[in-house]
PDB file of C-alpha atoms in Angstrom:
ATOM      1  CA  MET A1448     -79.231 171.115-144.032  1.00 42.00           C
ATOM      2  CA  SER A1449     -79.378 174.689-145.169  1.00 44.00           C
ATOM      3  CA  SER A1450     -82.424 176.676-144.132  1.00 46.00           C
ATOM      4  CA  SER A1451     -81.942 179.365-146.766  1.00 54.00           C
ATOM      5  CA  ALA A1452     -85.673 179.445-147.420  1.00 60.00           C
ATOM      6  CA  ARG A1453     -87.338 182.103-149.482  1.00 74.00           C
ATOM      7  CA  PRO A1454     -91.059 182.715-149.951  1.00 82.00           C
ATOM      8  CA  VAL A1455     -92.626 180.823-152.846  1.00 92.00           C
ATOM      9  CA  PHE A1456     -96.261 181.933-152.632  1.00 91.00           C
ATOM     10  CA  ASP A1457     -95.768 185.669-153.103  1.00 85.00           C
ATOM     11  CA  ARG A1458     -93.905 185.732-156.400  1.00 92.00           C
ATOM     12  CA  SER A1459     -93.952 184.310-159.904  1.00 96.00           C
ATOM     13  CA  PHE A1460     -91.468 181.906-161.492  1.00 98.00           C
ATOM     14  CA  SER A1461     -90.271 181.379-165.038  1.00 98.00           C
ATOM     15  CA  ALA A1462     -90.691 177.618-164.691  1.00 98.00           C
ATOM     16  CA  PHE A1463     -91.221 174.742-162.246  1.00 98.00           C
ATOM     17  CA  LEU A1464     -88.696 171.892-161.982  1.00 98.00           C
ATOM     18  CA  PHE A1465     -89.721 168.625-160.326  1.00 98.00           C
ATOM     19  CA  ASP A1466     -87.737 165.769-158.896  1.00 98.00           C
ATOM     20  CA  MET A1467     -89.463 162.469-159.713  1.00 96.00           C
ATOM     21  CA  ASP A1468     -89.263 159.780-157.010  1.00 93.00           C
ATOM     22  CA  GLY A1469     -90.918 160.952-153.813  1.00 92.00           C
ATOM     23  CA  THR A1470     -91.927 164.247-155.379  1.00 97.00           C
ATOM     24  CA  ILE A1471     -94.412 163.448-158.141  1.00 98.00           C
ATOM     25  CA  ILE A1472     -94.509 159.653-157.725  1.00 96.00           C
ATOM     26  CA  ASN A1473     -94.146 157.306-154.781  1.00 94.00           C
ATOM     27  CA  SER A1474     -91.744 154.569-155.807  1.00 89.00           C
ATOM     28  CA  ILE A1475     -90.281 153.939-152.372  1.00 85.00           C
ATOM     29  CA  PRO A1476     -91.630 150.382-151.894  1.00 87.00           C
ATOM     30  CA  ALA A1477     -90.245 149.192-155.257  1.00 87.00           C
ATOM     31  CA  THR A1478     -86.970 151.065-154.881  1.00 84.00           C
ATOM     32  CA  GLU A1479     -86.369 149.744-151.392  1.00 87.00           C
ATOM     33  CA  ARG A1480     -87.200 146.168-152.443  1.00 91.00           C
ATOM     34  CA  VAL A1481     -84.509 146.260-155.092  1.00 87.00           C
ATOM     35  CA  TRP A1482     -81.880 148.054-153.022  1.00 87.00           C
ATOM     36  CA  THR A1483     -82.558 145.846-149.984  1.00 93.00           C
ATOM     37  CA  ASN A1484     -81.721 142.783-152.069  1.00 90.00           C
ATOM     38  CA  TRP A1485     -78.585 144.506-153.371  1.00 92.00           C
ATOM     39  CA  ALA A1486     -77.475 145.511-149.876  1.00 92.00           C
ATOM     40  CA  LEU A1487     -78.010 142.009-148.507  1.00 93.00           C
ATOM     41  CA  LYS A1488     -76.005 140.532-151.372  1.00 91.00           C
ATOM     42  CA  HIS A1489     -73.075 142.738-150.401  1.00 92.00           C
ATOM     43  CA  GLY A1490     -73.355 142.197-146.664  1.00 91.00           C
ATOM     44  CA  LEU A1491     -74.521 145.716-145.811  1.00 92.00           C
ATOM     45  CA  ASP A1492     -76.707 146.675-142.883  1.00 92.00           C
ATOM     46  CA  VAL A1493     -79.994 147.405-144.646  1.00 90.00           C
ATOM     47  CA  ALA A1494     -81.417 149.795-142.035  1.00 90.00           C
ATOM     48  CA  THR A1495     -78.276 151.918-142.169  1.00 91.00           C
ATOM     49  CA  PHE A1496     -77.872 151.775-145.927  1.00 91.00           C
ATOM     50  CA  LEU A1497     -81.382 152.496-147.259  1.00 86.00           C
ATOM     51  CA  PRO A1498     -81.663 156.122-146.080  1.00 84.00           C
ATOM     52  CA  THR A1499     -78.433 156.952-147.933  1.00 84.00           C
ATOM     53  CA  MET A1500     -79.585 155.932-151.416  1.00 80.00           C
ATOM     54  CA  HIS A1501     -82.689 158.069-151.896  1.00 76.00           C
ATOM     55  CA  GLY A1502     -82.448 161.001-154.296  1.00 74.00           C
ATOM     56  CA  VAL A1503     -79.029 160.245-155.741  1.00 81.00           C
ATOM     57  CA  ARG A1504     -77.808 158.317-158.762  1.00 84.00           C
ATOM     58  CA  GLY A1505     -77.359 154.597-158.270  1.00 87.00           C
ATOM     59  CA  ILE A1506     -73.799 154.718-159.542  1.00 90.00           C
ATOM     60  CA  ASP A1507     -72.977 157.423-156.995  1.00 91.00           C
ATOM     61  CA  THR A1508     -74.538 155.395-154.189  1.00 90.00           C
ATOM     62  CA  ILE A1509     -72.428 152.358-155.075  1.00 94.00           C
ATOM     63  CA  THR A1510     -69.211 154.272-155.802  1.00 93.00           C
ATOM     64  CA  ARG A1511     -69.114 156.089-152.475  1.00 91.00           C
ATOM     65  CA  LEU A1512     -69.322 152.775-150.587  1.00 92.00           C
ATOM     66  CA  GLY A1513     -65.905 151.779-151.961  1.00 92.00           C
ATOM     67  CA  LEU A1514     -66.692 148.072-151.731  1.00 92.00           C
ATOM     68  CA  PRO A1515     -63.682 145.921-152.722  1.00 91.00           C
ATOM     69  CA  GLY A1516     -64.066 144.041-155.982  1.00 89.00           C
ATOM     70  CA  VAL A1517     -67.290 145.827-156.898  1.00 91.00           C
ATOM     71  CA  ASP A1518     -67.647 147.487-160.306  1.00 94.00           C
ATOM     72  CA  PRO A1519     -70.011 150.431-159.723  1.00 93.00           C
ATOM     73  CA  VAL A1520     -70.944 150.715-163.416  1.00 92.00           C
ATOM     74  CA  ALA A1521     -71.869 147.055-163.740  1.00 93.00           C
ATOM     75  CA  GLU A1522     -73.677 146.965-160.390  1.00 93.00           C
ATOM     76  CA  ALA A1523     -75.643 150.131-161.178  1.00 90.00           C
ATOM     77  CA  LYS A1524     -76.762 148.600-164.494  1.00 90.00           C
ATOM     78  CA  GLU A1525     -77.903 145.468-162.689  1.00 90.00           C
ATOM     79  CA  VAL A1526     -79.876 147.494-160.137  1.00 87.00           C
ATOM     80  CA  GLU A1527     -81.406 149.588-162.915  1.00 86.00           C
ATOM     81  CA  GLN A1528     -82.647 146.479-164.701  1.00 90.00           C
ATOM     82  CA  GLN A1529     -84.185 145.134-161.512  1.00 88.00           C
ATOM     83  CA  GLU A1530     -85.922 148.475-160.959  1.00 86.00           C
ATOM     84  CA  MET A1531     -87.177 148.410-164.559  1.00 87.00           C
ATOM     85  CA  ASP A1532     -88.700 144.997-163.848  1.00 88.00           C
ATOM     86  CA  ASP A1533     -90.364 146.034-160.592  1.00 87.00           C
ATOM     87  CA  VAL A1534     -92.927 148.839-160.851  1.00 87.00           C
ATOM     88  CA  GLU A1535     -95.464 147.170-158.566  1.00 89.00           C
ATOM     89  CA  GLY A1536     -97.072 149.631-156.175  1.00 89.00           C
ATOM     90  CA  ILE A1537     -95.621 152.758-157.804  1.00 93.00           C
ATOM     91  CA  VAL A1538     -98.279 155.470-157.728  1.00 95.00           C
ATOM     92  CA  PRO A1539     -98.521 159.211-158.358  1.00 97.00           C
ATOM     93  CA  ILE A1540     -98.402 161.565-155.388  1.00 97.00           C
ATOM     94  CA  SER A1541    -101.948 162.718-154.619  1.00 97.00           C
ATOM     95  CA  GLY A1542    -103.007 165.499-156.965  1.00 97.00           C
ATOM     96  CA  ALA A1543     -99.808 165.374-159.013  1.00 98.00           C
ATOM     97  CA  ILE A1544    -101.349 164.343-162.345  1.00 98.00           C
ATOM     98  CA  ASP A1545    -103.960 167.097-162.383  1.00 97.00           C
ATOM     99  CA  PHE A1546    -101.478 169.673-161.150  1.00 97.00           C
ATOM    100  CA  LEU A1547     -98.901 168.812-163.810  1.00 98.00           C
ATOM    101  CA  LYS A1548    -101.541 168.762-166.542  1.00 97.00           C
ATOM    102  CA  SER A1549    -102.507 172.299-165.524  1.00 97.00           C
ATOM    103  CA  LEU A1550     -98.996 173.601-166.253  1.00 97.00           C
ATOM    104  CA  PRO A1551     -98.326 175.192-169.646  1.00 96.00           C
ATOM    105  CA  ALA A1552     -95.979 173.317-171.954  1.00 94.00           C
ATOM    106  CA  GLY A1553     -92.448 174.633-171.927  1.00 96.00           C
ATOM    107  CA  ARG A1554     -92.801 175.965-168.398  1.00 98.00           C
ATOM    108  CA  TRP A1555     -91.987 172.816-166.442  1.00 98.00           C
ATOM    109  CA  GLY A1556     -89.603 169.897-166.471  1.00 98.00           C
ATOM    110  CA  ILE A1557     -88.437 166.858-164.511  1.00 98.00           C
ATOM    111  CA  VAL A1558     -84.939 166.520-163.042  1.00 98.00           C
ATOM    112  CA  THR A1559     -84.359 163.030-161.690  1.00 96.00           C
ATOM    113  CA  SER A1560     -81.465 160.923-160.455  1.00 92.00           C
ATOM    114  CA  ALA A1561     -82.941 157.928-162.258  1.00 91.00           C
ATOM    115  CA  PRO A1562     -81.522 156.795-165.633  1.00 91.00           C
ATOM    116  CA  VAL A1563     -83.636 157.807-168.607  1.00 94.00           C
ATOM    117  CA  ALA A1564     -85.103 154.340-169.308  1.00 92.00           C
ATOM    118  CA  LEU A1565     -86.160 153.879-165.691  1.00 92.00           C
ATOM    119  CA  ALA A1566     -87.595 157.395-165.495  1.00 94.00           C
ATOM    120  CA  ARG A1567     -89.760 156.844-168.552  1.00 94.00           C
ATOM    121  CA  ARG A1568     -90.828 153.409-167.289  1.00 93.00           C
ATOM    122  CA  ARG A1569     -91.985 154.788-163.952  1.00 93.00           C
ATOM    123  CA  LEU A1570     -93.695 157.836-165.426  1.00 96.00           C
ATOM    124  CA  ALA A1571     -95.587 155.621-167.865  1.00 94.00           C
ATOM    125  CA  ALA A1572     -96.573 153.218-165.082  1.00 93.00           C
ATOM    126  CA  THR A1573     -98.108 156.050-163.039  1.00 95.00           C
ATOM    127  CA  GLY A1574     -99.737 158.039-165.839  1.00 96.00           C
ATOM    128  CA  ILE A1575     -97.670 161.141-165.131  1.00 96.00           C
ATOM    129  CA  PRO A1576     -97.678 163.456-168.186  1.00 94.00           C
ATOM    130  CA  LEU A1577     -94.339 163.903-169.934  1.00 94.00           C
ATOM    131  CA  PRO A1578     -92.926 167.409-170.088  1.00 96.00           C
ATOM    132  CA  GLU A1579     -90.826 168.756-172.951  1.00 95.00           C
ATOM    133  CA  VAL A1580     -87.722 168.570-170.742  1.00 98.00           C
ATOM    134  CA  ILE A1581     -86.605 165.569-168.701  1.00 97.00           C
ATOM    135  CA  VAL A1582     -83.085 165.636-167.225  1.00 98.00           C
ATOM    136  CA  THR A1583     -81.915 162.231-165.990  1.00 96.00           C
ATOM    137  CA  ALA A1584     -78.828 160.617-164.495  1.00 92.00           C
ATOM    138  CA  ASP A1585     -77.571 160.073-168.038  1.00 93.00           C
ATOM    139  CA  ASP A1586     -77.432 163.799-168.738  1.00 97.00           C
ATOM    140  CA  VAL A1587     -74.995 164.867-166.010  1.00 96.00           C
ATOM    141  CA  THR A1588     -71.591 163.772-164.783  1.00 94.00           C
ATOM    142  CA  LYS A1589     -72.268 165.054-161.269  1.00 95.00           C
ATOM    143  CA  GLY A1590     -75.593 164.015-159.758  1.00 93.00           C
ATOM    144  CA  LYS A1591     -77.481 165.501-156.812  1.00 95.00           C
ATOM    145  CA  PRO A1592     -76.545 167.101-154.433  1.00 95.00           C
ATOM    146  CA  ALA A1593     -74.592 168.867-157.190  1.00 97.00           C
ATOM    147  CA  PRO A1594     -76.772 171.535-158.851  1.00 98.00           C
ATOM    148  CA  ASP A1595     -75.914 170.492-162.407  1.00 98.00           C
ATOM    149  CA  GLY A1596     -79.224 168.770-163.152  1.00 98.00           C
ATOM    150  CA  TYR A1597     -81.375 171.700-162.121  1.00 98.00           C
ATOM    151  CA  ARG A1598     -79.177 174.157-163.963  1.00 98.00           C
ATOM    152  CA  LEU A1599     -79.425 172.009-167.092  1.00 98.00           C
ATOM    153  CA  GLY A1600     -83.179 171.641-166.751  1.00 98.00           C
ATOM    154  CA  ALA A1601     -83.651 175.388-166.516  1.00 98.00           C
ATOM    155  CA  GLN A1602     -81.269 175.942-169.430  1.00 98.00           C
ATOM    156  CA  ARG A1603     -83.159 173.488-171.646  1.00 98.00           C
ATOM    157  CA  LEU A1604     -86.394 175.315-170.854  1.00 98.00           C
ATOM    158  CA  GLY A1605     -84.680 178.584-171.738  1.00 98.00           C
ATOM    159  CA  PHE A1606     -84.592 180.125-168.278  1.00 98.00           C
ATOM    160  CA  ASP A1607     -82.190 180.945-165.470  1.00 98.00           C
ATOM    161  CA  SER A1608     -82.391 178.415-162.638  1.00 98.00           C
ATOM    162  CA  ALA A1609     -82.540 181.325-160.171  1.00 97.00           C
ATOM    163  CA  ASP A1610     -85.950 182.159-161.630  1.00 97.00           C
ATOM    164  CA  CYS A1611     -87.294 178.621-161.184  1.00 98.00           C
ATOM    165  CA  LEU A1612     -89.121 176.838-158.393  1.00 98.00           C
ATOM    166  CA  VAL A1613     -87.779 173.393-157.535  1.00 98.00           C
ATOM    167  CA  PHE A1614     -90.012 170.706-156.011  1.00 98.00           C
ATOM    168  CA  GLU A1615     -87.959 168.185-153.983  1.00 97.00           C
ATOM    169  CA  ASP A1616     -88.327 165.672-151.195  1.00 94.00           C
ATOM    170  CA  VAL A1617     -84.881 164.626-149.898  1.00 90.00           C
ATOM    171  CA  PRO A1618     -81.786 166.437-148.618  1.00 92.00           C
ATOM    172  CA  ALA A1619     -79.613 165.703-151.691  1.00 92.00           C
ATOM    173  CA  GLY A1620     -82.222 167.193-154.004  1.00 95.00           C
ATOM    174  CA  ILE A1621     -82.881 170.184-151.773  1.00 95.00           C
ATOM    175  CA  LEU A1622     -79.155 170.950-151.737  1.00 96.00           C
ATOM    176  CA  ALA A1623     -79.108 170.624-155.535  1.00 97.00           C
ATOM    177  CA  GLY A1624     -81.948 173.119-155.876  1.00 97.00           C
ATOM    178  CA  GLU A1625     -80.292 175.521-153.473  1.00 96.00           C
ATOM    179  CA  GLY A1626     -76.982 175.172-155.278  1.00 97.00           C
ATOM    180  CA  ALA A1627     -78.668 176.074-158.545  1.00 98.00           C
ATOM    181  CA  GLY A1628     -79.929 179.270-156.931  1.00 97.00           C
ATOM    182  CA  ALA A1629     -83.544 178.199-157.269  1.00 97.00           C
ATOM    183  CA  HIS A1630     -86.386 178.633-154.821  1.00 96.00           C
ATOM    184  CA  VAL A1631     -87.352 175.295-153.227  1.00 97.00           C
ATOM    185  CA  VAL A1632     -90.538 173.717-151.896  1.00 96.00           C
ATOM    186  CA  VAL A1633     -90.311 170.366-150.090  1.00 96.00           C
ATOM    187  CA  MET A1634     -92.853 167.596-150.710  1.00 96.00           C
ATOM    188  CA  THR A1635     -93.495 165.431-147.652  1.00 94.00           C
ATOM    189  CA  ALA A1636     -95.953 162.808-148.977  1.00 92.00           C
ATOM    190  CA  THR A1637     -93.476 159.957-148.561  1.00 88.00           C
ATOM    191  CA  HIS A1638     -91.783 161.167-145.370  1.00 85.00           C
ATOM    192  CA  HIS A1639     -92.049 158.984-142.281  1.00 78.00           C
ATOM    193  CA  HIS A1640     -90.080 161.455-140.146  1.00 76.00           C
ATOM    194  CA  PRO A1641     -90.011 165.270-140.094  1.00 80.00           C
ATOM    195  CA  ILE A1642     -87.395 166.832-142.341  1.00 84.00           C
ATOM    196  CA  GLU A1643     -85.220 169.639-141.018  1.00 84.00           C
ATOM    197  CA  THR A1644     -85.591 172.470-143.508  1.00 89.00           C
ATOM    198  CA  GLY A1645     -86.645 176.070-143.552  1.00 90.00           C
ATOM    199  CA  HIS A1646     -88.240 175.672-146.978  1.00 94.00           C
ATOM    200  CA  PRO A1647     -92.032 175.598-147.341  1.00 93.00           C
ATOM    201  CA  LEU A1648     -93.557 172.125-146.994  1.00 93.00           C
ATOM    202  CA  LEU A1649     -96.354 170.585-149.054  1.00 95.00           C
ATOM    203  CA  LYS A1650     -97.942 167.223-148.224  1.00 94.00           C
ATOM    204  CA  ASN A1651     -99.210 166.771-151.789  1.00 96.00           C
ATOM    205  CA  TYR A1652    -100.674 168.727-154.718  1.00 97.00           C
ATOM    206  CA  ASP A1653    -104.302 168.674-153.596  1.00 96.00           C
ATOM    207  CA  GLY A1654    -103.996 171.987-151.795  1.00 87.00           C
ATOM    208  CA  VAL A1655    -102.244 174.006-154.477  1.00 95.00           C
ATOM    209  CA  SER A1656    -102.930 175.321-157.955  1.00 96.00           C
ATOM    210  CA  VAL A1657    -101.073 177.397-160.510  1.00 96.00           C
ATOM    211  CA  GLU A1658    -101.933 180.692-162.131  1.00 96.00           C
ATOM    212  CA  GLN A1659    -100.185 181.761-165.310  1.00 96.00           C
ATOM    213  CA  GLN A1660     -99.469 185.472-165.357  1.00 96.00           C
ATOM    214  CA  ALA A1661     -99.803 187.781-168.350  1.00 96.00           C
ATOM    215  CA  ASP A1662     -96.059 187.513-168.980  1.00 95.00           C
ATOM    216  CA  GLY A1663     -96.225 183.712-169.003  1.00 95.00           C
ATOM    217  CA  THR A1664     -94.697 183.199-165.573  1.00 97.00           C
ATOM    218  CA  LEU A1665     -96.226 180.827-163.033  1.00 98.00           C
ATOM    219  CA  LYS A1666     -97.566 181.601-159.590  1.00 97.00           C
ATOM    220  CA  LEU A1667     -98.125 178.852-157.042  1.00 97.00           C
ATOM    221  CA  LEU A1668    -101.361 179.316-155.116  1.00 95.00           C
ATOM    222  CA  ARG A1669    -102.670 177.697-151.955  1.00 89.00           C
ATOM    223  CA  ALA A1670    -106.243 176.460-152.065  1.00 75.00           C
ATOM    224  CA  ALA A1671    -108.703 178.779-150.399  1.00 62.00           C
ATOM    225  CA  GLY A1672    -109.656 177.764-146.889  1.00 49.00           C
TER     226      GLY A1672
END
């Protein structure tokens, strides 16, 4: 993975853009329950398959497998419905709700690989506040690691993606943020193994706050001590 890290605590940003799963909410148990069942149905090795499906659109996950006789569109819809039905154990990342509520409207958005209905279902289930801009799998033709989603999110907020800070948790999303020219910070709350990246790491949102500058831009601050 690229290590093209740039400082994020010594400058201000026009806006913050957040991935959803693994970044502001922990949906891994529910997601892996559904995808484990799907993988078993299609005779896949679950341990090998599961790490490949995080952070990307379901239809892209299924398409790239090239399974004979499998309709990626139909299968992705089936998986989406199962994920809609299973929100058990989905929780916000520690500190995320208060941190997001502290951000000024119009200065932050969510860019997720989930379809819009699933995104709204999970956000509602966890009590995450809704921003003015939510970019989902339905809004782009090329999902992460392509930068399209982050570019669109910044555009809808009225800013250049190069002036935004992206919060991500997995390689596909980090590459998408980098490709959009954004600064990136990597959330590690759901990581079971170290991630190879030169970007700054944050365990959760308990140790950070935001300060809005006179020009409206946002500065990410570490908690004192």
